[in-house]
Short mmCIF file of C-alpha atoms and ligand atoms in Angstrom, two decimals:
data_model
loop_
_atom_site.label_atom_id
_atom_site.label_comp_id
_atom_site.label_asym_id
_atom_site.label_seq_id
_atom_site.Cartn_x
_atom_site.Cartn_y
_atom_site.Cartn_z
CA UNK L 1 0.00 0.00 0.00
CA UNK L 2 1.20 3.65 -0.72
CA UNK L 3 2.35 5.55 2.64
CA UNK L 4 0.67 8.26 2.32
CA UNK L 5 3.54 10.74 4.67
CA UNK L 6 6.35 10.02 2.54
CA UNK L 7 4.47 10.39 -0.81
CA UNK L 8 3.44 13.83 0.72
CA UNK L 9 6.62 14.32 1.74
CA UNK L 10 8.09 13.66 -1.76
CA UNK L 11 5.49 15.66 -3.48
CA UNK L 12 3.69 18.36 -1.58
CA UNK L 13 5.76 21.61 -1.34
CA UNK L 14 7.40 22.21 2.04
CA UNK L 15 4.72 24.37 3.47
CA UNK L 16 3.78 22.69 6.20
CA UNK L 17 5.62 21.27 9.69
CA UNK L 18 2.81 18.45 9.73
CA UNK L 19 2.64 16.26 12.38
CA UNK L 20 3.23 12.88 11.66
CA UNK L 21 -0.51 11.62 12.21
CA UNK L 22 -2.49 10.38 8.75
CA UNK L 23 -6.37 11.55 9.64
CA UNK L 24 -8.79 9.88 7.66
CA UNK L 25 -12.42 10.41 8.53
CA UNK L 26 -14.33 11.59 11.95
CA UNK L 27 -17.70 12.72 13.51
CA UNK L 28 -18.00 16.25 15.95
CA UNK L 29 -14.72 16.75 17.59
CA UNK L 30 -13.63 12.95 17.63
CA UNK L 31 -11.34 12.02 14.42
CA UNK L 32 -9.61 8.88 14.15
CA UNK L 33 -6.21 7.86 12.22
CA UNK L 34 -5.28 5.56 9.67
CA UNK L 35 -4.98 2.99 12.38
CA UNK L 36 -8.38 3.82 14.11
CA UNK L 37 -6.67 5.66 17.07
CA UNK L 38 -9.41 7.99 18.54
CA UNK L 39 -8.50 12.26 19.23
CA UNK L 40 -10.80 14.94 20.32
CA UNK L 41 -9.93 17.61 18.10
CA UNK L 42 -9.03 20.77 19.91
CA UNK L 43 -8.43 22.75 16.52
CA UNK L 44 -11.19 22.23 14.04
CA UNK L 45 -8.72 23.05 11.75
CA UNK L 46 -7.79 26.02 12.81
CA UNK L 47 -11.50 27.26 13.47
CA UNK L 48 -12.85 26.09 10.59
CA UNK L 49 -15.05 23.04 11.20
CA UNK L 50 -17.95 25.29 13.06
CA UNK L 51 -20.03 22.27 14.03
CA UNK L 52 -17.14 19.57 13.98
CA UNK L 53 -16.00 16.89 11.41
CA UNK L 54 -19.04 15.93 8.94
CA UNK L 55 -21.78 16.96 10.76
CA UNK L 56 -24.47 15.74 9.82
CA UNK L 57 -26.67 19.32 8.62
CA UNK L 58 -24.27 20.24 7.46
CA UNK L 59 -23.04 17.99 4.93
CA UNK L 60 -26.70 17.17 3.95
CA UNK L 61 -27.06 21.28 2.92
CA UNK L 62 -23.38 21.00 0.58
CA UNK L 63 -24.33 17.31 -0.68
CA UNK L 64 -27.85 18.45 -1.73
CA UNK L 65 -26.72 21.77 -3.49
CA UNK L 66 -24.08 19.84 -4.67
CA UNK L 67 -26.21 17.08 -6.62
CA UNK L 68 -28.22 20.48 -7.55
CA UNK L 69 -25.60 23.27 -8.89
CA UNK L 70 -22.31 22.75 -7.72
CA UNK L 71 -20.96 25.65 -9.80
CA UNK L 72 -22.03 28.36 -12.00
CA UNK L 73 -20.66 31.58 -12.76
CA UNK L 74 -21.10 35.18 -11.07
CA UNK L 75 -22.34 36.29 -14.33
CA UNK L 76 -26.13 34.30 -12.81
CA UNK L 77 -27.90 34.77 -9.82
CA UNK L 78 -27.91 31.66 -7.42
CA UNK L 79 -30.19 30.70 -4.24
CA UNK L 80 -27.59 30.25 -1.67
CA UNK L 81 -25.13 33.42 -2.69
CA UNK L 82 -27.97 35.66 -1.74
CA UNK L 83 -29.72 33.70 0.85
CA UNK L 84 -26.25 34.03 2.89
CA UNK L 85 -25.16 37.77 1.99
CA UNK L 86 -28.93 38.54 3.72
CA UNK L 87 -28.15 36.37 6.41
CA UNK L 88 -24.81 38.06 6.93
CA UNK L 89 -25.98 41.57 6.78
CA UNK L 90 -29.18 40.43 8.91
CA UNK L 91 -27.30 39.31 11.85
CA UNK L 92 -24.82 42.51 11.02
CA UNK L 93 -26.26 45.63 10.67
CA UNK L 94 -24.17 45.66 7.65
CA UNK L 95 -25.16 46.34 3.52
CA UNK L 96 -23.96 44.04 1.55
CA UNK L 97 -21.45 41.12 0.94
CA UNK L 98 -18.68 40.67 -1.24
CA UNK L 99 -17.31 36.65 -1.28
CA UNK L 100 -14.33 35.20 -2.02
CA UNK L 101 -12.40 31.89 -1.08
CA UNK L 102 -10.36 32.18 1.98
CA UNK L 103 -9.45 34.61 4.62
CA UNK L 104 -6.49 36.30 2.70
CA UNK L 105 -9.00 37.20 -0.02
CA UNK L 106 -11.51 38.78 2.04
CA UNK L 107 -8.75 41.22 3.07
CA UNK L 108 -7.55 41.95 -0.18
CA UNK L 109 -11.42 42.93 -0.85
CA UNK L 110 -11.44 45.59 2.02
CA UNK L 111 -8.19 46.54 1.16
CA UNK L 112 -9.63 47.75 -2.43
CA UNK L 113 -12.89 48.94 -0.86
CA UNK L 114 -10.77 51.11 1.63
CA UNK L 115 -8.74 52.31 -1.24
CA UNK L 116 -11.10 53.52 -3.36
CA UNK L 117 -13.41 54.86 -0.90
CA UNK L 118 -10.83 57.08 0.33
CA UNK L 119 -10.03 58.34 -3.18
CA UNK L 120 -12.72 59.07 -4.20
CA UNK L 121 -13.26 60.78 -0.60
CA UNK L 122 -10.33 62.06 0.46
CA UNK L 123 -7.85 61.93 -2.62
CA UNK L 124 -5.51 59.76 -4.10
CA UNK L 125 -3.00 60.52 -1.96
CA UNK L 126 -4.94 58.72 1.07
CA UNK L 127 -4.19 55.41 0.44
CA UNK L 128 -2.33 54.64 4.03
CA UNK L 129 -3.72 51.05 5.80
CA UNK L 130 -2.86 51.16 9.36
CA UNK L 131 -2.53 48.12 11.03
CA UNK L 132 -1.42 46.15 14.57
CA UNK L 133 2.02 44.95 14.86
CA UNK L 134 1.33 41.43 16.05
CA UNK L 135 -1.21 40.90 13.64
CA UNK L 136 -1.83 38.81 10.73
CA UNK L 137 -4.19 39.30 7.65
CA UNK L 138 -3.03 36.45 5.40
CA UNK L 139 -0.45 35.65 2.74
CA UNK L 140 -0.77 37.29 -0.21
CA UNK L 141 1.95 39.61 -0.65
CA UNK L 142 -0.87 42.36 -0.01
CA UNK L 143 -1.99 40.99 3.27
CA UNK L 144 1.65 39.95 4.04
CA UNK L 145 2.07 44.18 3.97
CA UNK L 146 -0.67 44.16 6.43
CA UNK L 147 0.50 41.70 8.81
CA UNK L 148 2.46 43.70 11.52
CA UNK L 149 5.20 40.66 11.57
CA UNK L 150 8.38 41.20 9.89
CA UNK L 151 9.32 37.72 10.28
CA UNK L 152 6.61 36.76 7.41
CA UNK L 153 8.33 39.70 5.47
CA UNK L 154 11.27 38.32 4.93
CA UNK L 155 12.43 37.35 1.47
CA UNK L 156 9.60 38.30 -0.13
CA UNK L 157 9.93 41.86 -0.81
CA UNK L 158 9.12 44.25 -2.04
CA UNK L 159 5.28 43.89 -0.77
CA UNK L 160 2.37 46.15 -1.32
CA UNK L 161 3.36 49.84 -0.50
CA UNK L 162 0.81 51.94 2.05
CA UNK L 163 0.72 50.25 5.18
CA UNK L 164 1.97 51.32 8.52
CA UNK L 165 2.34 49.04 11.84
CA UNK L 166 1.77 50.63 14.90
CA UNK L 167 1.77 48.98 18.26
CA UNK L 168 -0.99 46.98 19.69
CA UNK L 169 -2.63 48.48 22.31
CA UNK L 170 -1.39 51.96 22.62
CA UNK L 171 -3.44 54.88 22.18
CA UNK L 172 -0.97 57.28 22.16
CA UNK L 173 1.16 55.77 19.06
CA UNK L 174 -2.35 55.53 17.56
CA UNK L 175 -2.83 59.00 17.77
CA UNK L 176 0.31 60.09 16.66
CA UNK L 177 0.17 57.55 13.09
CA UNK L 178 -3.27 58.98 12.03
CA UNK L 179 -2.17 62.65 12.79
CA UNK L 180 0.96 61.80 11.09
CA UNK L 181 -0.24 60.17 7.99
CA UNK L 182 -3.52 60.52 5.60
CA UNK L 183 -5.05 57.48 6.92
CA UNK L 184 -7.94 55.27 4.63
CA UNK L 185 -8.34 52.86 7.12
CA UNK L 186 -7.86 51.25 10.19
CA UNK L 187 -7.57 47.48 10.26
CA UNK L 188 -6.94 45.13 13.47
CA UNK L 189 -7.89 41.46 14.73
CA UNK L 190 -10.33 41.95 18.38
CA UNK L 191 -8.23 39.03 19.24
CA UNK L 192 -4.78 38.52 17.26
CA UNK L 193 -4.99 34.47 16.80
CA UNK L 194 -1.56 34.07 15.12
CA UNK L 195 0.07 36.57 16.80
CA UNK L 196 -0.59 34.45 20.32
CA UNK L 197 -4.35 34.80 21.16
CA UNK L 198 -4.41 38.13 22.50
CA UNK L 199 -7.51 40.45 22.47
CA UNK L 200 -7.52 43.67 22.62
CA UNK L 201 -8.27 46.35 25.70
CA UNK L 202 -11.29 47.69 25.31
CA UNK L 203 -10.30 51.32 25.39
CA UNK L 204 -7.89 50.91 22.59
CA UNK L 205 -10.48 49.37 20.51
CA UNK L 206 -13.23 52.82 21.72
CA UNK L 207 -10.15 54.63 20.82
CA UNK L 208 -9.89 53.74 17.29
CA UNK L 209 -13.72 54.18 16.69
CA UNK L 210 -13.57 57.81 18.15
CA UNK L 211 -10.24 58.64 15.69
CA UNK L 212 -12.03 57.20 12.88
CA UNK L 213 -15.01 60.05 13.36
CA UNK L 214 -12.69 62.73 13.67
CA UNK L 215 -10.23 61.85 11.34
CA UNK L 216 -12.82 60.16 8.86
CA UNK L 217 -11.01 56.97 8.37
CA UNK L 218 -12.61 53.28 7.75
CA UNK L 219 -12.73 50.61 10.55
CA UNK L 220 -11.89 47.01 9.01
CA UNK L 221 -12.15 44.37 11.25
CA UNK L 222 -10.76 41.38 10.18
CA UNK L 223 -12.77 38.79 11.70
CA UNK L 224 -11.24 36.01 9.84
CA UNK L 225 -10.73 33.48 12.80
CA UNK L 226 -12.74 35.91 15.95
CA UNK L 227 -16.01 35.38 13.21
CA UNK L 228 -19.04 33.35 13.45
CA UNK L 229 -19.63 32.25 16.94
CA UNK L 230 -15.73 31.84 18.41
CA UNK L 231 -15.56 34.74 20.66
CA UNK L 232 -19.36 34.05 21.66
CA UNK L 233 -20.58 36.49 19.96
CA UNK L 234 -21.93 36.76 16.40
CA UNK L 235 -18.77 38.82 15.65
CA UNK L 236 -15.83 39.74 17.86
CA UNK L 237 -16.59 43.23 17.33
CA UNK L 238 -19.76 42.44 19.20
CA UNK L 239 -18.19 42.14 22.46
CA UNK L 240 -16.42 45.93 22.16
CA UNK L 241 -19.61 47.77 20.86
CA UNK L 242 -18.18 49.26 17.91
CA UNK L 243 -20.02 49.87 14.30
CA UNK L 244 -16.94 48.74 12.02
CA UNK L 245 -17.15 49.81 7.69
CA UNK L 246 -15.88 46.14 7.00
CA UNK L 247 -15.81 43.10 8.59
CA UNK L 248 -13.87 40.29 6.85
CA UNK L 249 -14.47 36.56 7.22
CA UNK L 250 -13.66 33.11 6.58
CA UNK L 251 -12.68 30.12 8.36
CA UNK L 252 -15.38 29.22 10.68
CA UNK L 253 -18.19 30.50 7.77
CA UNK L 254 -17.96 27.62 5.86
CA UNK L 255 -17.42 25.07 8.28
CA UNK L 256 -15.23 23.42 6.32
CA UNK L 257 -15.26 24.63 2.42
CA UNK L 258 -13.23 27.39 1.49
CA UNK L 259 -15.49 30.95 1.37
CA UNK L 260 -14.33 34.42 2.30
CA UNK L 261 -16.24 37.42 2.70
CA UNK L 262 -15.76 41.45 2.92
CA UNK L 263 -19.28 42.38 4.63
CA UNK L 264 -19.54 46.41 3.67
CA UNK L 265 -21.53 48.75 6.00
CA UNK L 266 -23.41 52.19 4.76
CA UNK L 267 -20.69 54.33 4.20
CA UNK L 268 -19.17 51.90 1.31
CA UNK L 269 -21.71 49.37 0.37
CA UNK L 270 -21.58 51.07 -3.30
CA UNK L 271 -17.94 51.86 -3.72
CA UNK L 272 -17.83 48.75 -5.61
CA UNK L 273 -19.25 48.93 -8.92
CA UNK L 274 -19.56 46.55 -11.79
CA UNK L 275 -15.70 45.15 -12.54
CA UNK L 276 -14.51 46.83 -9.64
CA UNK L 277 -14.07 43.31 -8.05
CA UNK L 278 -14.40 39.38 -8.67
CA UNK L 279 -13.97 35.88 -8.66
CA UNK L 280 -14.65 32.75 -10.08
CA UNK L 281 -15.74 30.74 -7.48
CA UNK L 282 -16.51 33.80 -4.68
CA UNK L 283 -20.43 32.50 -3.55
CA UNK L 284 -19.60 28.89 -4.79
CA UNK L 285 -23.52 27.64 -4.34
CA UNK L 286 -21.75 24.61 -2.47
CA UNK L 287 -19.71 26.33 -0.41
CA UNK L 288 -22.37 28.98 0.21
CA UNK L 289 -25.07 26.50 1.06
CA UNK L 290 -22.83 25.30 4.08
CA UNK L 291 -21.84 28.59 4.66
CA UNK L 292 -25.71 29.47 5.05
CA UNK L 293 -26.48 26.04 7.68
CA UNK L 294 -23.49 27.28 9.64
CA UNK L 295 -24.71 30.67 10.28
CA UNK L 296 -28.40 30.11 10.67
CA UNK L 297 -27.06 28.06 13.44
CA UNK L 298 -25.06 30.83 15.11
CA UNK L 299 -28.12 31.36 17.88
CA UNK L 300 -28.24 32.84 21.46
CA UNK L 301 -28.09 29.51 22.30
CA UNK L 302 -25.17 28.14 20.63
CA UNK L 303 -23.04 31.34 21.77
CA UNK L 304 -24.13 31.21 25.73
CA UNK L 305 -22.72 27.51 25.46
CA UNK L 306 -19.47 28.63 23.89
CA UNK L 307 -19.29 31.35 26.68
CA UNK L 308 -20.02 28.86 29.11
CA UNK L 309 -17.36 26.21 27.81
CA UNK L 310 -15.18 29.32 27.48
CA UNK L 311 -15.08 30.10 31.16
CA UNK L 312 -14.84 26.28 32.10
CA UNK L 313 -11.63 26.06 30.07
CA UNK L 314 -10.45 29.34 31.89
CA UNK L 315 -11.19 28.33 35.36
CA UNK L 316 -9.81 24.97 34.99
CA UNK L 317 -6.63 25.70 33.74
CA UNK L 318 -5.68 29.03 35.10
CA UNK L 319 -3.86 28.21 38.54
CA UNK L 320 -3.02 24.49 37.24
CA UNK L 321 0.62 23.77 37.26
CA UNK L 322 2.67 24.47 34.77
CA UNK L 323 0.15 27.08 32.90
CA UNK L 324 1.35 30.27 33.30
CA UNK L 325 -1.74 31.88 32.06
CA UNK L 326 -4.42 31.66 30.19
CA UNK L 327 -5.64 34.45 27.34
CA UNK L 328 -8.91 35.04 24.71
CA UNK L 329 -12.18 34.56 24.23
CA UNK L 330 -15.21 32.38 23.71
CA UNK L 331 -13.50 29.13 22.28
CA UNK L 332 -10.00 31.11 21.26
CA UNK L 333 -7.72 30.16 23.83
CA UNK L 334 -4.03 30.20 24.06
CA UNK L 335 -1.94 28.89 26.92
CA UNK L 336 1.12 30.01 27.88
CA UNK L 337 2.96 26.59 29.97
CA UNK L 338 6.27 26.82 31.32
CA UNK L 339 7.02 23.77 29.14
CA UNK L 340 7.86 24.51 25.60
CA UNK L 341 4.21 24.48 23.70
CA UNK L 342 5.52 22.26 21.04
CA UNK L 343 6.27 19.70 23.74
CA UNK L 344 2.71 20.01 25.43
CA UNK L 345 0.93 19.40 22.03
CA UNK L 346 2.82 16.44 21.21
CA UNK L 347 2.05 15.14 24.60
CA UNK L 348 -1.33 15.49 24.35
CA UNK L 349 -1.53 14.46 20.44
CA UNK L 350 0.60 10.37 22.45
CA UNK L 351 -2.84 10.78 24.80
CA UNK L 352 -5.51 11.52 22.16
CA UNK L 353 -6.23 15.29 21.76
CA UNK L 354 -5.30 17.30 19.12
CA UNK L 355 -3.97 21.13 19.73
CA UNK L 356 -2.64 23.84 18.33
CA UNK L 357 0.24 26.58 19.12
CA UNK L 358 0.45 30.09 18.66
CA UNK L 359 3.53 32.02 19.04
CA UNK L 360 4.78 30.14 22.08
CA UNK L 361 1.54 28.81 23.23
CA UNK L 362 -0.90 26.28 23.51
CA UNK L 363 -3.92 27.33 21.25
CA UNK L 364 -7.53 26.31 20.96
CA UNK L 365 -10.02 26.23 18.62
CA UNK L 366 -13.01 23.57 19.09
CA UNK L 367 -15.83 22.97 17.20
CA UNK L 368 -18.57 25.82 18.87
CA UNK L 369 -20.70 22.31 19.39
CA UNK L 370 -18.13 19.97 21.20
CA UNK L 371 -19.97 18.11 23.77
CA UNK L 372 -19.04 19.44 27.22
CA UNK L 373 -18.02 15.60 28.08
CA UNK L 374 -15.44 15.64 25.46
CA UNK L 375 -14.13 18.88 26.25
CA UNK L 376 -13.41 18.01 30.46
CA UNK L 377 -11.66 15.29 28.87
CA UNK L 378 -9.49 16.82 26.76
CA UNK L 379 -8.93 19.73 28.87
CA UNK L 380 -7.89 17.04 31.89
CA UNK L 381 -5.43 15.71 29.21
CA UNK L 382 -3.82 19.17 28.52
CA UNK L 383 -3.99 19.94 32.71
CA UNK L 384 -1.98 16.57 33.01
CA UNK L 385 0.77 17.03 30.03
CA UNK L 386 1.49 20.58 30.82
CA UNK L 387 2.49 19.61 34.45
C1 PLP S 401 -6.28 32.64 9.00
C2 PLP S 401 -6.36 34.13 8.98
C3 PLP S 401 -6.24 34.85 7.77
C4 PLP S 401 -5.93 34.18 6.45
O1 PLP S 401 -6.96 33.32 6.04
P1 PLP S 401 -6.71 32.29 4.82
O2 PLP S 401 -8.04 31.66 4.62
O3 PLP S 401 -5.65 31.35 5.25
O4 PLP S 401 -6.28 33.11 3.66
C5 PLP S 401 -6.40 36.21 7.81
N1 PLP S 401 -6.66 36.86 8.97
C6 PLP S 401 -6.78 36.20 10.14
C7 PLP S 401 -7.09 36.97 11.38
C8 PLP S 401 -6.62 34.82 10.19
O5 PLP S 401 -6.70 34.18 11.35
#
């Protein structure tokens, strides 16, 4: 039989520092490798699979529309493109919805939006994107610009000219970049995933949306991985009452097919006109159908449970030994241990649960529906390793 790691290894571009597990199939947050050993998966692949591995809903509403119309171009209206841009600006407050096909692209959308807007607005010599250092917007050379870490610059320069890193958290170096430049728009992460699962203070957050009225800048908020249920809220902007111009999205919205989407508030739902923007599969009818199921699920519900599972994972771990502390929201965690994180995760991958890292922590993602049984488990598991 073909091994399936060393033909990957052989022919799969080094990207990725895989682990050396072959996954084949699963159901909610268990999966199971090639030899049948059971995991709870704390990752959902990095905050993708909403309502775990193959749920059941879900896979009915992408096989149906897939036996249906699996594909047809933007030049035709489909069912489930609309059906989910309402949905979106429904639960939103927001105008309308421009999709794509992963996180990266969704950024590069209010990137253009931003642009223009403030051209047409404010001249052509406002083009300048502020964003966090610590953050991280994707990897297209575009969003590599925007991502405030120069370790992802490397190499691969020169990137997209007009955007300016200023620190995370401090309202006085805010001040001093939009008074100092002609600012289009602000862009930040309520919680920076990559950059080690760290949300933002509160007043920094009221700061920016108080310097975007008097300087007239946009507020993007890249809700890429915060989006669709994780922080338990609808949005993470929800939980810092804040009325953003664009909120980008992806992972979690498809719950496990690739969509993207720039969701565009009053002041720039028309800045896009016709061949202003596109893509060939952006609104996929598949990928929007299970796009759709996932967020008609997002309910009051479903997002007191993740707030609830939330604090359980906080209260358990944050005096154990060997956890240092403990830092995000809703179902975004990240755990700083006194071991190395890389150690931890492969201690708890030998015992059956399945983690992430961020910077130098432990990071979790779980599906928003993981039964609470499965979660003490695993979160007994991660108690024990990181001891
Ligand atoms: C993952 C992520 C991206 C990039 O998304 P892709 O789908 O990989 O392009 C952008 N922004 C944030 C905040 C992310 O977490």
């Amino acid at each position: 039989m073909i091994d399936i790691i060393s033909t990957d290894k052989q022919y799969v571009a080094n990207t990725y520092n895989r682990f050396p597990v072959e996954l084949v199939s699963g159901k909610g947050s268990k999966v199971y490798d090639k030899d049948g050993k059971e995991y709870i998966d704390m990752g959902s692949g990095i905050g993708v699979t909403a309502f775990g591995i193959a749920d059941t809903e879900w896979a009915n509403a992408v096989s149906e529309q897939a036996a249906k119309l699996q594909h047809m171009s933007n030049l035709y209206y489909t069912q489930p493109c609309a059906l989910l841009a309402k949905a979106l600006c429904e639960k939103t407050g927001l105008k309308k919805a421009f999709f794509s096909n992963s996180g990266a692209e969704a950024n590069e959308c209010a990137i253009k939006v931003a642009r223009k807007w403030a051209a047409e607005n404010k001249g052509e010599d406002c083009y300048t994107i502020v964003t966090l250092q610590n953050s991280f917007h994707g990897r297209t050379l575009t969003t590599l610009a925007a991502t405030g870490q120069d370790h992802f610059h490397k190499l691969f320069k020169p990137l997209t000219a007009g955007f300016i890193h200023t620190p995370t958290n401090d309202i006085e170096a805010l001040k001093n970049t939009v008074n100092d430049n002609n600012v289009a728009a602000v862009m930040f992460e309520c919680v920076q995933g990559e950059g080690g699962v760290i949300a933002l203070e509160p007043e920094f957050v009221k700061a920016i949306a108080e310097l975007s009225k008097e300087k007239n800048f946009l507020i993007i908020v890249d809700e890429v991985q915060t989006g669709n249920g994780r922080t338990g809220k609808f949005y993470g902007y929800m939980n810092y009452g804040i009325n953003p111009d664009v909120v980008t999205t992806a992972k979690g919205l498809g719950g496990g097919l690739p969509i993207g989407a720039a969701v565009l508030g009053d002041r720039v739902e028309n800045v896009l006109g016709f061949g202003d923007h596109g893509s060939t599969y952006g609104g996929n009818p598949v990928c929007a159908a299970g796009a759709l199921n996932v967020i008609n699920r997002i309910d009051d519900t479903l997002l007191a449970e993740v707030s609830k599972k939330s604090e359980y994972i906080f209260e358990t771990l944050k005096n154990a030994d060997g956890i240092e502390n403990v830092s995000g929201m809703g179902l975004m965690i990240g755990i700083k241990t006194t071991k190395p994180a890389a150690e931890v995760v492969k201690a708890a991958m030998e015992k059956g649960v399945l983690c992430l890292t961020a910077k130098d922590k432990v990071r979790l993602l779980p599906a928003l529906n993981i039964p609470f049984d499965e979660l003490k488990w695993a979160i007994d598991i991660i108690k024990e390793v990181a001891k």
